[in-house]
PDB file of C-alpha atoms in Angstrom:
ATOM      1  CA  UNK A  53      45.701 -49.698  60.248  1.00  0.00           C
ATOM      2  CA  UNK A  54      46.336 -53.221  59.241  1.00  0.00           C
ATOM      3  CA  UNK A  55      47.898 -54.353  56.000  1.00  0.00           C
ATOM      4  CA  UNK A  56      48.041 -52.069  53.009  1.00  0.00           C
ATOM      5  CA  UNK A  57      44.487 -50.723  53.120  1.00  0.00           C
ATOM      6  CA  UNK A  58      42.809 -47.939  55.097  1.00  0.00           C
ATOM      7  CA  UNK A  59      39.357 -46.566  55.505  1.00  0.00           C
ATOM      8  CA  UNK A  60      38.513 -43.214  53.981  1.00  0.00           C
ATOM      9  CA  UNK A  61      38.041 -41.860  57.508  1.00  0.00           C
ATOM     10  CA  UNK A  62      41.720 -42.627  58.171  1.00  0.00           C
ATOM     11  CA  UNK A  63      42.954 -40.838  55.054  1.00  0.00           C
ATOM     12  CA  UNK A  64      43.251 -37.090  54.481  1.00  0.00           C
ATOM     13  CA  UNK A  65      43.269 -36.299  50.766  1.00  0.00           C
ATOM     14  CA  UNK A  66      46.299 -34.134  49.981  1.00  0.00           C
ATOM     15  CA  UNK A  67      46.263 -33.889  46.196  1.00  0.00           C
ATOM     16  CA  UNK A  68      45.644 -35.492  42.815  1.00  0.00           C
ATOM     17  CA  UNK A  69      48.055 -37.237  40.457  1.00  0.00           C
ATOM     18  CA  UNK A  70      48.544 -35.380  37.198  1.00  0.00           C
ATOM     19  CA  UNK A  71      50.727 -36.204  34.224  1.00  0.00           C
ATOM     20  CA  UNK A  72      53.637 -38.598  34.117  1.00  0.00           C
ATOM     21  CA  UNK A  73      57.096 -37.063  34.361  1.00  0.00           C
ATOM     22  CA  UNK A  74      59.821 -38.637  32.264  1.00  0.00           C
ATOM     23  CA  UNK A  75      60.126 -42.329  31.509  1.00  0.00           C
ATOM     24  CA  UNK A  76      61.025 -43.794  34.935  1.00  0.00           C
ATOM     25  CA  UNK A  77      57.549 -43.719  36.485  1.00  0.00           C
ATOM     26  CA  UNK A  78      57.595 -40.332  38.208  1.00  0.00           C
ATOM     27  CA  UNK A  79      54.311 -38.430  38.453  1.00  0.00           C
ATOM     28  CA  UNK A  80      53.394 -34.801  38.876  1.00  0.00           C
ATOM     29  CA  UNK A  81      50.989 -34.169  41.747  1.00  0.00           C
ATOM     30  CA  UNK A  82      48.581 -31.238  42.075  1.00  0.00           C
ATOM     31  CA  UNK A  83      48.626 -30.454  45.815  1.00  0.00           C
ATOM     32  CA  UNK A  84      45.534 -29.517  47.825  1.00  0.00           C
ATOM     33  CA  UNK A  85      47.739 -28.261  50.666  1.00  0.00           C
ATOM     34  CA  UNK A  86      50.023 -25.287  51.196  1.00  0.00           C
ATOM     35  CA  UNK A  87      53.187 -27.221  52.053  1.00  0.00           C
ATOM     36  CA  UNK A  88      53.588 -30.156  49.670  1.00  0.00           C
ATOM     37  CA  UNK A  89      57.310 -30.386  50.468  1.00  0.00           C
ATOM     38  CA  UNK A  90      56.222 -31.703  53.887  1.00  0.00           C
ATOM     39  CA  UNK A  91      54.860 -34.772  52.084  1.00  0.00           C
ATOM     40  CA  UNK A  92      58.410 -35.944  51.365  1.00  0.00           C
ATOM     41  CA  UNK A  93      58.764 -36.787  55.071  1.00  0.00           C
ATOM     42  CA  UNK A  94      55.981 -39.387  54.817  1.00  0.00           C
ATOM     43  CA  UNK A  95      57.103 -42.959  54.234  1.00  0.00           C
ATOM     44  CA  UNK A  96      53.939 -43.929  52.341  1.00  0.00           C
ATOM     45  CA  UNK A  97      51.119 -42.324  50.402  1.00  0.00           C
ATOM     46  CA  UNK A  98      47.646 -43.754  49.864  1.00  0.00           C
ATOM     47  CA  UNK A  99      46.121 -43.735  46.372  1.00  0.00           C
ATOM     48  CA  UNK A 100      42.468 -44.019  45.475  1.00  0.00           C
ATOM     49  CA  UNK A 101      39.907 -42.760  43.016  1.00  0.00           C
ATOM     50  CA  UNK A 102      37.130 -40.332  43.814  1.00  0.00           C
ATOM     51  CA  UNK A 103      34.092 -42.339  44.878  1.00  0.00           C
ATOM     52  CA  UNK A 104      36.091 -45.524  45.492  1.00  0.00           C
ATOM     53  CA  UNK A 105      35.031 -47.633  48.462  1.00  0.00           C
ATOM     54  CA  UNK A 106      37.630 -47.631  51.254  1.00  0.00           C
ATOM     55  CA  UNK A 107      38.863 -51.126  50.383  1.00  0.00           C
ATOM     56  CA  UNK A 108      40.205 -49.879  47.035  1.00  0.00           C
ATOM     57  CA  UNK A 109      42.595 -47.262  48.481  1.00  0.00           C
ATOM     58  CA  UNK A 110      46.133 -48.668  48.358  1.00  0.00           C
ATOM     59  CA  UNK A 111      49.294 -47.789  50.207  1.00  0.00           C
ATOM     60  CA  UNK A 112      52.405 -47.047  48.132  1.00  0.00           C
ATOM     61  CA  UNK A 113      55.901 -46.533  49.497  1.00  0.00           C
ATOM     62  CA  UNK A 114      57.232 -43.081  48.679  1.00  0.00           C
ATOM     63  CA  UNK A 115      60.648 -43.419  47.067  1.00  0.00           C
ATOM     64  CA  UNK A 116      61.281 -39.748  46.261  1.00  0.00           C
ATOM     65  CA  UNK A 117      59.403 -36.467  46.353  1.00  0.00           C
ATOM     66  CA  UNK A 118      60.615 -33.073  45.214  1.00  0.00           C
ATOM     67  CA  UNK A 119      59.441 -29.706  43.997  1.00  0.00           C
ATOM     68  CA  UNK A 120      60.809 -28.924  40.550  1.00  0.00           C
ATOM     69  CA  UNK A 121      59.940 -25.832  38.565  1.00  0.00           C
ATOM     70  CA  UNK A 122      57.132 -25.121  41.023  1.00  0.00           C
ATOM     71  CA  UNK A 123      55.604 -28.586  40.532  1.00  0.00           C
ATOM     72  CA  UNK A 124      55.519 -31.503  42.948  1.00  0.00           C
ATOM     73  CA  UNK A 125      57.041 -34.645  41.443  1.00  0.00           C
ATOM     74  CA  UNK A 126      57.050 -38.051  43.119  1.00  0.00           C
ATOM     75  CA  UNK A 127      58.344 -41.573  42.575  1.00  0.00           C
ATOM     76  CA  UNK A 128      56.234 -44.342  44.121  1.00  0.00           C
ATOM     77  CA  UNK A 129      57.067 -47.991  44.672  1.00  0.00           C
ATOM     78  CA  UNK A 130      55.599 -50.212  41.973  1.00  0.00           C
ATOM     79  CA  UNK A 131      55.463 -47.424  39.383  1.00  0.00           C
ATOM     80  CA  UNK A 132      58.454 -48.308  37.221  1.00  0.00           C
ATOM     81  CA  UNK A 133      57.760 -46.658  33.867  1.00  0.00           C
ATOM     82  CA  UNK A 134      55.798 -43.984  32.070  1.00  0.00           C
ATOM     83  CA  UNK A 135      52.878 -46.315  31.292  1.00  0.00           C
ATOM     84  CA  UNK A 136      52.430 -47.167  34.980  1.00  0.00           C
ATOM     85  CA  UNK A 137      52.657 -43.463  35.858  1.00  0.00           C
ATOM     86  CA  UNK A 138      50.052 -42.544  33.229  1.00  0.00           C
ATOM     87  CA  UNK A 139      47.702 -45.197  34.680  1.00  0.00           C
ATOM     88  CA  UNK A 140      47.707 -43.254  37.971  1.00  0.00           C
ATOM     89  CA  UNK A 141      46.576 -39.992  36.358  1.00  0.00           C
ATOM     90  CA  UNK A 142      43.598 -38.600  38.274  1.00  0.00           C
ATOM     91  CA  UNK A 143      44.169 -40.744  41.381  1.00  0.00           C
ATOM     92  CA  UNK A 144      43.777 -38.997  44.718  1.00  0.00           C
ATOM     93  CA  UNK A 145      46.798 -38.880  47.015  1.00  0.00           C
ATOM     94  CA  UNK A 146      46.285 -39.112  50.756  1.00  0.00           C
ATOM     95  CA  UNK A 147      47.922 -39.984  54.023  1.00  0.00           C
ATOM     96  CA  UNK A 148      46.654 -41.234  57.362  1.00  0.00           C
ATOM     97  CA  UNK A 149      45.646 -38.321  59.584  1.00  0.00           C
ATOM     98  CA  UNK A 150      47.933 -39.666  62.329  1.00  0.00           C
ATOM     99  CA  UNK A 151      50.946 -39.249  60.012  1.00  0.00           C
ATOM    100  CA  UNK A 152      50.182 -35.584  59.315  1.00  0.00           C
ATOM    101  CA  UNK A 153      51.006 -32.615  61.502  1.00  0.00           C
ATOM    102  CA  UNK A 154      47.999 -30.924  63.071  1.00  0.00           C
ATOM    103  CA  UNK A 155      46.968 -27.854  61.068  1.00  0.00           C
ATOM    104  CA  UNK A 156      47.970 -24.492  62.492  1.00  0.00           C
ATOM    105  CA  UNK A 157      45.388 -22.040  63.809  1.00  0.00           C
ATOM    106  CA  UNK A 158      43.096 -20.904  60.987  1.00  0.00           C
ATOM    107  CA  UNK A 159      44.424 -23.642  58.687  1.00  0.00           C
ATOM    108  CA  UNK A 160      42.383 -26.675  57.640  1.00  0.00           C
ATOM    109  CA  UNK A 161      42.821 -29.847  55.698  1.00  0.00           C
ATOM    110  CA  UNK A 162      40.469 -29.707  52.729  1.00  0.00           C
ATOM    111  CA  UNK A 163      38.991 -33.042  53.780  1.00  0.00           C
ATOM    112  CA  UNK A 164      37.794 -31.423  57.015  1.00  0.00           C
ATOM    113  CA  UNK A 165      35.881 -28.721  55.112  1.00  0.00           C
ATOM    114  CA  UNK A 166      33.931 -31.063  52.831  1.00  0.00           C
ATOM    115  CA  UNK A 167      30.326 -31.415  53.923  1.00  0.00           C
ATOM    116  CA  UNK A 168      30.298 -28.385  56.221  1.00  0.00           C
ATOM    117  CA  UNK A 169      27.154 -26.247  56.080  1.00  0.00           C
ATOM    118  CA  UNK A 170      27.660 -22.696  54.836  1.00  0.00           C
ATOM    119  CA  UNK A 171      25.632 -19.837  56.358  1.00  0.00           C
ATOM    120  CA  UNK A 172      25.913 -16.143  55.690  1.00  0.00           C
ATOM    121  CA  UNK A 173      26.010 -13.294  58.228  1.00  0.00           C
ATOM    122  CA  UNK A 174      22.173 -13.202  58.188  1.00  0.00           C
ATOM    123  CA  UNK A 175      22.223 -16.890  59.206  1.00  0.00           C
ATOM    124  CA  UNK A 176      20.725 -17.897  55.841  1.00  0.00           C
ATOM    125  CA  UNK A 177      21.799 -21.369  54.675  1.00  0.00           C
ATOM    126  CA  UNK A 178      23.724 -21.251  51.401  1.00  0.00           C
ATOM    127  CA  UNK A 179      24.379 -24.987  51.092  1.00  0.00           C
ATOM    128  CA  UNK A 180      27.243 -27.284  51.961  1.00  0.00           C
ATOM    129  CA  UNK A 181      30.830 -27.552  50.750  1.00  0.00           C
ATOM    130  CA  UNK A 182      31.167 -30.231  48.086  1.00  0.00           C
ATOM    131  CA  UNK A 183      34.642 -29.391  46.838  1.00  0.00           C
ATOM    132  CA  UNK A 184      37.504 -26.954  46.705  1.00  0.00           C
ATOM    133  CA  UNK A 185      39.300 -25.535  43.714  1.00  0.00           C
ATOM    134  CA  UNK A 186      42.875 -24.327  43.973  1.00  0.00           C
ATOM    135  CA  UNK A 187      43.501 -21.260  41.819  1.00  0.00           C
ATOM    136  CA  UNK A 188      46.682 -19.170  41.550  1.00  0.00           C
ATOM    137  CA  UNK A 189      45.030 -16.396  43.575  1.00  0.00           C
ATOM    138  CA  UNK A 190      43.339 -18.448  46.331  1.00  0.00           C
ATOM    139  CA  UNK A 191      41.301 -21.556  47.045  1.00  0.00           C
ATOM    140  CA  UNK A 192      37.608 -21.487  46.086  1.00  0.00           C
ATOM    141  CA  UNK A 193      34.825 -23.250  47.993  1.00  0.00           C
ATOM    142  CA  UNK A 194      32.280 -25.140  45.872  1.00  0.00           C
ATOM    143  CA  UNK A 195      28.977 -24.820  47.726  1.00  0.00           C
ATOM    144  CA  UNK A 196      25.980 -26.899  46.582  1.00  0.00           C
ATOM    145  CA  UNK A 197      22.600 -25.473  47.554  1.00  0.00           C
ATOM    146  CA  UNK A 198      20.687 -28.761  47.479  1.00  0.00           C
ATOM    147  CA  UNK A 199      18.511 -27.671  44.569  1.00  0.00           C
ATOM    148  CA  UNK A 200      21.053 -28.360  41.846  1.00  0.00           C
ATOM    149  CA  UNK A 201      22.714 -24.961  42.111  1.00  0.00           C
ATOM    150  CA  UNK A 202      26.282 -24.238  43.055  1.00  0.00           C
ATOM    151  CA  UNK A 203      28.106 -21.196  44.344  1.00  0.00           C
ATOM    152  CA  UNK A 204      31.831 -20.572  44.116  1.00  0.00           C
ATOM    153  CA  UNK A 205      33.102 -18.595  47.105  1.00  0.00           C
ATOM    154  CA  UNK A 206      36.699 -17.418  47.431  1.00  0.00           C
ATOM    155  CA  UNK A 207      38.336 -18.916  50.505  1.00  0.00           C
ATOM    156  CA  UNK A 208      39.746 -15.613  51.750  1.00  0.00           C
ATOM    157  CA  UNK A 209      39.393 -13.842  55.105  1.00  0.00           C
ATOM    158  CA  UNK A 210      37.127 -11.132  53.659  1.00  0.00           C
ATOM    159  CA  UNK A 211      34.544 -13.792  52.692  1.00  0.00           C
ATOM    160  CA  UNK A 212      35.118 -16.711  55.079  1.00  0.00           C
ATOM    161  CA  UNK A 213      34.592 -15.190  58.503  1.00  0.00           C
ATOM    162  CA  UNK A 214      34.574 -18.323  60.650  1.00  0.00           C
ATOM    163  CA  UNK A 215      35.147 -22.043  60.265  1.00  0.00           C
ATOM    164  CA  UNK A 216      33.637 -24.023  63.133  1.00  0.00           C
ATOM    165  CA  UNK A 217      34.549 -27.665  62.622  1.00  0.00           C
ATOM    166  CA  UNK A 218      32.863 -28.709  65.878  1.00  0.00           C
ATOM    167  CA  UNK A 219      29.545 -27.171  64.786  1.00  0.00           C
ATOM    168  CA  UNK A 220      29.989 -28.363  61.212  1.00  0.00           C
ATOM    169  CA  UNK A 221      29.582 -24.973  59.625  1.00  0.00           C
ATOM    170  CA  UNK A 222      31.276 -22.067  57.923  1.00  0.00           C
ATOM    171  CA  UNK A 223      30.067 -18.470  58.305  1.00  0.00           C
ATOM    172  CA  UNK A 224      30.605 -16.255  55.257  1.00  0.00           C
ATOM    173  CA  UNK A 225      30.053 -12.689  54.167  1.00  0.00           C
ATOM    174  CA  UNK A 226      28.025 -13.601  51.068  1.00  0.00           C
ATOM    175  CA  UNK A 227      24.424 -12.861  50.213  1.00  0.00           C
ATOM    176  CA  UNK A 228      21.967 -15.589  49.291  1.00  0.00           C
ATOM    177  CA  UNK A 229      21.049 -13.892  45.998  1.00  0.00           C
ATOM    178  CA  UNK A 230      24.610 -13.463  44.715  1.00  0.00           C
TER     179      UNK A 230
END
């Protein structure tokens, strides 16, 4: 990657900036990954807004990153006060795929699941994954059926039977009429 910009294909979205923390520009980050502490080993994060063209994602040097009271808090270069931190609220946080460790067996980066087709055990198409929601119990797949409808499927082993990234699909134990 050249300069301080990347293409979306280069960036894996890891979380979303939440509220400001304190008055020195720190931000809380809602992680989309199981091990946000690992992020502190990255030298830079990329910030962008959902739907932004690739040219608008910007690299920011990571000054500090910690988990406090169960929340991820970060200090980024160029974010010197609470106002600057508040301006980042809602921004997506990412990192170049090359800077991230490969996921372990049966683990996936959320970015890799988006767009996958979802089929049930009867091979009926249920739609494609348009988003994921992190809940205290487990992640939830948002599956759009193409006709304006959406299903929310828990991302647990009892429901998600197989993720086949190469084939671009997820097989689930879920009926079409549920």
